[in-house]
Short mmCIF file of C-alpha atoms in Angstrom, two decimals:
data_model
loop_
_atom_site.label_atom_id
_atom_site.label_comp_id
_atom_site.label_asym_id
_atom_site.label_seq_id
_atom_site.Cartn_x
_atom_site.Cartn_y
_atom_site.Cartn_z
CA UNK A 1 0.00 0.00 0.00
CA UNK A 2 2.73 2.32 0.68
CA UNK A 3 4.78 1.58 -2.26
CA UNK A 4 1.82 2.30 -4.62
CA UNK A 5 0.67 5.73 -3.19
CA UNK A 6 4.62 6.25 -3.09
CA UNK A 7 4.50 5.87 -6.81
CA UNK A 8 1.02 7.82 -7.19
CA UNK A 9 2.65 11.17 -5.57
CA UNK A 10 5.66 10.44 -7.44
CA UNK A 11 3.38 10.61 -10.73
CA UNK A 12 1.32 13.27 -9.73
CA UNK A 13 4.59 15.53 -9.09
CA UNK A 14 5.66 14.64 -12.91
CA UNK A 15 2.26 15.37 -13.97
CA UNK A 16 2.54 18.78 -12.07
CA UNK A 17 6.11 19.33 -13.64
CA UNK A 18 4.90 18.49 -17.37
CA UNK A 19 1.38 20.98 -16.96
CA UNK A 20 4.00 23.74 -17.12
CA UNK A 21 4.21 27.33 -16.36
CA UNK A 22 0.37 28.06 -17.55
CA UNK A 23 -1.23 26.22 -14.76
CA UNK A 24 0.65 28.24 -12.52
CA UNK A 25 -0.66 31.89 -13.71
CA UNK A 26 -2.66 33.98 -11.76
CA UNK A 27 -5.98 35.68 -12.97
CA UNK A 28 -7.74 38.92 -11.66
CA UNK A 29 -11.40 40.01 -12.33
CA UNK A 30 -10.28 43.54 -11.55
CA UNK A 31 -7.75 45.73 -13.07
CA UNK A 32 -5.35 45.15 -9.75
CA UNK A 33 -2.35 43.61 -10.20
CA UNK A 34 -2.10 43.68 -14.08
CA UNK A 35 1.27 45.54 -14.64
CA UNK A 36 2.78 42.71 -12.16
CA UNK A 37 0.86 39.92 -13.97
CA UNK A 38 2.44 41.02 -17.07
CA UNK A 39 6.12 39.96 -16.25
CA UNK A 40 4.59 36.87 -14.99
CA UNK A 41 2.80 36.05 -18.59
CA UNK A 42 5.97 37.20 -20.29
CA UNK A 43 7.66 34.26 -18.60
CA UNK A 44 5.21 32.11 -20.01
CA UNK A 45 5.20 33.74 -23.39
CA UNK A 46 9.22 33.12 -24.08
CA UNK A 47 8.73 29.40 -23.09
CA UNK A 48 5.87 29.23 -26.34
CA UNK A 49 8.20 30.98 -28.40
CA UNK A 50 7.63 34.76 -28.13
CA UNK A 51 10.13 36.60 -29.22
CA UNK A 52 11.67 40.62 -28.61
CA UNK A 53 8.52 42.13 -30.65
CA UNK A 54 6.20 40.29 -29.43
CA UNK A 55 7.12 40.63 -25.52
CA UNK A 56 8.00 44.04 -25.80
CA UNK A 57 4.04 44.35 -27.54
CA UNK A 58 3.19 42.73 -23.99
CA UNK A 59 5.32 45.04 -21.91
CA UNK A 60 3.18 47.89 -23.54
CA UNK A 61 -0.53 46.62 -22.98
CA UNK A 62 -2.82 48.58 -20.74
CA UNK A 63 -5.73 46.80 -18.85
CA UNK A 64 -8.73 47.29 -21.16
CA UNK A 65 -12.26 48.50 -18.96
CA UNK A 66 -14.03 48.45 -22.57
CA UNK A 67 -13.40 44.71 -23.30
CA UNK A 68 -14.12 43.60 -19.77
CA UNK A 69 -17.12 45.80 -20.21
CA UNK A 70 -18.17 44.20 -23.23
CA UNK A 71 -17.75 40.69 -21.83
CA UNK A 72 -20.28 41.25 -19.21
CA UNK A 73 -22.78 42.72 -21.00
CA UNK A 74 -23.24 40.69 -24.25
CA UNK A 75 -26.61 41.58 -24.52
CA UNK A 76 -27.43 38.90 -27.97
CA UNK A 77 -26.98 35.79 -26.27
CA UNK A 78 -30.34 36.71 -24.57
CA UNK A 79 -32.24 37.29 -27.50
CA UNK A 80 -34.14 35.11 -30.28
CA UNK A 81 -32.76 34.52 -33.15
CA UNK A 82 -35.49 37.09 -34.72
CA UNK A 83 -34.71 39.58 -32.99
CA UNK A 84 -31.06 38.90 -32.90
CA UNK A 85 -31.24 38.90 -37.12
CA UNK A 86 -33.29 41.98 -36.90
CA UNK A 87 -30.25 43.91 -34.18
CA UNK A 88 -27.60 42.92 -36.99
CA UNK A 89 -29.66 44.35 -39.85
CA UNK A 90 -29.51 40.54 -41.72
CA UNK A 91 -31.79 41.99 -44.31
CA UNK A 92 -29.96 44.51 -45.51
CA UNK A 93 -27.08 42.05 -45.08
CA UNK A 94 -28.35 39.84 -47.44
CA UNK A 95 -29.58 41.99 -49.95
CA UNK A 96 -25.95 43.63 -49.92
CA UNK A 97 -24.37 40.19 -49.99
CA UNK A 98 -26.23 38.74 -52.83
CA UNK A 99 -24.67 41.93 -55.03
CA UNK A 100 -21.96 41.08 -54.00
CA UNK A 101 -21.71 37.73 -54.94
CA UNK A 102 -23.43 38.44 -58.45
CA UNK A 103 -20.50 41.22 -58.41
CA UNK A 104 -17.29 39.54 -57.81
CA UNK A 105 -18.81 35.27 -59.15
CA UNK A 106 -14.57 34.63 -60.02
CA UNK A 107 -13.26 35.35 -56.85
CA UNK A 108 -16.20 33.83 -54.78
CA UNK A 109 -16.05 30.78 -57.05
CA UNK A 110 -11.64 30.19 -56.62
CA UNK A 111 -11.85 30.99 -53.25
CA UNK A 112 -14.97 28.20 -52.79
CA UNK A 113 -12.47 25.88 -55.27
CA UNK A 114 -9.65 26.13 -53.00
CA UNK A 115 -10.86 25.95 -49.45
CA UNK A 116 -14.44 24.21 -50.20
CA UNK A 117 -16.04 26.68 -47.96
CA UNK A 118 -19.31 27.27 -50.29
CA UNK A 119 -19.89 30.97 -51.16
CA UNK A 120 -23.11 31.43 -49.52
CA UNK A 121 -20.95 30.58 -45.80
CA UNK A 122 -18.22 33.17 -46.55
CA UNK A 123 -20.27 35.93 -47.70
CA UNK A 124 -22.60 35.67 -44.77
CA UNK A 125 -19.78 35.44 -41.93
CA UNK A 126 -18.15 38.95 -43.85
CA UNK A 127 -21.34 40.17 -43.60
CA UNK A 128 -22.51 39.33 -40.25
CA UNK A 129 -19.18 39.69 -38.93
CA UNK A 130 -17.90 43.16 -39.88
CA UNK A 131 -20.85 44.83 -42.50
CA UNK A 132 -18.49 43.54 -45.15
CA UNK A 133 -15.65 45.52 -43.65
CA UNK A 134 -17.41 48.07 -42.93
CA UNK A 135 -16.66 47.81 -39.11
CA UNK A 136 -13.86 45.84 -38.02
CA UNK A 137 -13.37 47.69 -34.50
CA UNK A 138 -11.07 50.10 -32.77
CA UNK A 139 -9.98 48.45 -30.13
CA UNK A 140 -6.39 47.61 -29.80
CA UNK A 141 -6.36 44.43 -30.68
CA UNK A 142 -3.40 43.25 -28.06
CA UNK A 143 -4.58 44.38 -24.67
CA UNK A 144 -7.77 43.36 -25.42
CA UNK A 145 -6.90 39.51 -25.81
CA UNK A 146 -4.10 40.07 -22.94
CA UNK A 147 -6.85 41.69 -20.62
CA UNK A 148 -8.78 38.90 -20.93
CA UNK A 149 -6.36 36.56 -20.28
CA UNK A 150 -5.90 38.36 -16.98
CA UNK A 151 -9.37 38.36 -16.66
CA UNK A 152 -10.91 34.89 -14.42
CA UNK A 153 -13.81 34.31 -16.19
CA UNK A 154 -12.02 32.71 -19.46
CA UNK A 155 -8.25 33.08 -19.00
CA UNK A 156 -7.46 29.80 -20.75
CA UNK A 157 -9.91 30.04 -23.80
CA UNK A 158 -8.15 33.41 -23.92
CA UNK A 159 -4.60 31.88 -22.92
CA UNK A 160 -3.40 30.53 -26.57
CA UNK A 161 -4.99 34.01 -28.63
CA UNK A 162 -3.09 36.00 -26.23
CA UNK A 163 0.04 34.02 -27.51
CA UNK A 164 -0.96 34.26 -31.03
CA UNK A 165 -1.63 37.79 -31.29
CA UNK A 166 2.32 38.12 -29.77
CA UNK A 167 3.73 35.95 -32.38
CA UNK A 168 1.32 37.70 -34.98
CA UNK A 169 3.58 40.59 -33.79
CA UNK A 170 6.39 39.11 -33.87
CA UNK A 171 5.83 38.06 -37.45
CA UNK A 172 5.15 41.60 -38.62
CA UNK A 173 1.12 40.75 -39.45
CA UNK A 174 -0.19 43.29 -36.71
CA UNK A 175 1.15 45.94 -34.70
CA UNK A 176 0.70 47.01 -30.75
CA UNK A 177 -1.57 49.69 -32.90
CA UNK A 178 -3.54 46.98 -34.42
CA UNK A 179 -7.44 47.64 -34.01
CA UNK A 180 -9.86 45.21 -33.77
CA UNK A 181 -13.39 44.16 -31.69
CA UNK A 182 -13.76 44.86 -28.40
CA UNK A 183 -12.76 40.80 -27.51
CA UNK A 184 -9.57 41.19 -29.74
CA UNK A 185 -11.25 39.55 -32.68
CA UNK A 186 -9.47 40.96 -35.97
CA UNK A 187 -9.84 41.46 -39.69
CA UNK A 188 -12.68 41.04 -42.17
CA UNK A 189 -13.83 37.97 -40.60
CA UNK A 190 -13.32 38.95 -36.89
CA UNK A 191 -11.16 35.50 -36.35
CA UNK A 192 -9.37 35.73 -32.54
CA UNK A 193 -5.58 35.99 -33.28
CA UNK A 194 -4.94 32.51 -32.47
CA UNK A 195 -6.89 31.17 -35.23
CA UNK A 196 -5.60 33.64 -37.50
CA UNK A 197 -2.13 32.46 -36.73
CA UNK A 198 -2.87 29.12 -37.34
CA UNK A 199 -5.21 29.74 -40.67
CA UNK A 200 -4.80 32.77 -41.98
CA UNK A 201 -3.20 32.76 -45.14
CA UNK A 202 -1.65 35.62 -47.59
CA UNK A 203 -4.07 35.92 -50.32
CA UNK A 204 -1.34 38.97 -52.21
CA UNK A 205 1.71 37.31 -51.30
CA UNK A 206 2.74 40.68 -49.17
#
């Protein structure tokens, strides 16, 4: 009996080892405490990679009230989907996506050849998402996905866009400047920076 809970607490103190660093990071649900926090996610940052850009991008964040404000009061996920599609405008959405589409048929129909995402689904996500780029945000698009990393309520959903939008940095796709929604979503689409790290691609070759 003692040799076998010997070897559990043996295993459990590898398994602590191996979780790493992230398990270890505090969270706040105020702004207290965010200027020390930093230095403690930069820490964590270097050991995924971040490099001089991207942790001096860190260094300059300020704790953002407007996302944390935003977060609390999402007001859609309490209504119908009527009267959530009648808040976005989806008429006029549709009626300005269909022209569109009848507009620009070549590029809808290569970009639906080489992803397989059908027309209809990209056109309404650019639509819904940002008016067709006609509001993408201005929210600096860094502190607001390192604020709510800080933040409790979601700090490791938050954790690995937080680390993508410093490598995004680092890479020279978006500044400290960058502006975005107020959760740090970015671009036409509104993707969080982690996913447009790991699937955004460089349609111009720039």
């Amino acid at each position: 009996m003692t040799r076998i809970s010997g070897r559990y607490f043996i295993l459990a103190g590898i398994l602590a080892i191996l979780s790493g660093p992230a398990q270890a990071l505090t969270c706040s649900n105020t702004g207290a405490g965010y200027d020390a926090w930093k230095k403690e996610f930069a820490a964590y940052a270097k050991t995924q990679g971040i490099g001089a850009r991207g942790l001096e991008a860190l260094a300059g964040t300020r704790y953002s009230q407007e996302t944390i404000n935003a977060d609390r009061g999402q007001k859609s996920f309490k209504y119908s989907l009527e009267k959530f599609m009648k808040v976005r405008g989806a008429d006029a959405i549709v009626a300005m996506g269909r022209k569109r589409k009848a507009q620009n048929a070549g590029f809808y129909a290569n970009l639906e050849a080489a992803y397989g995402v059908p027309v209809g689904v990209l056109v309404a996500i650019h639509g819904m998402e940002t008016g067709f780029g006609s509001g993408m945000g201005n929210t600096p698009v860094v502190s607001a996905i390192v604020t709510l990393t800080f933040d409790c309520r979601r700090s490791e959903f938050f954790r690995p866009h937080a680390i993508g939008a410093l490598a995004l940095v680092d890479q020279g796709s978006i500044t400290p400047a960058t502006k975005g929604a107020k959760h740090g979503e970015l671009g036409h689409t509104q993707f969080l920076p982690g996913n447009a790290r790991l699937y955004g691609v460089d349609g111009n070759g720039d």
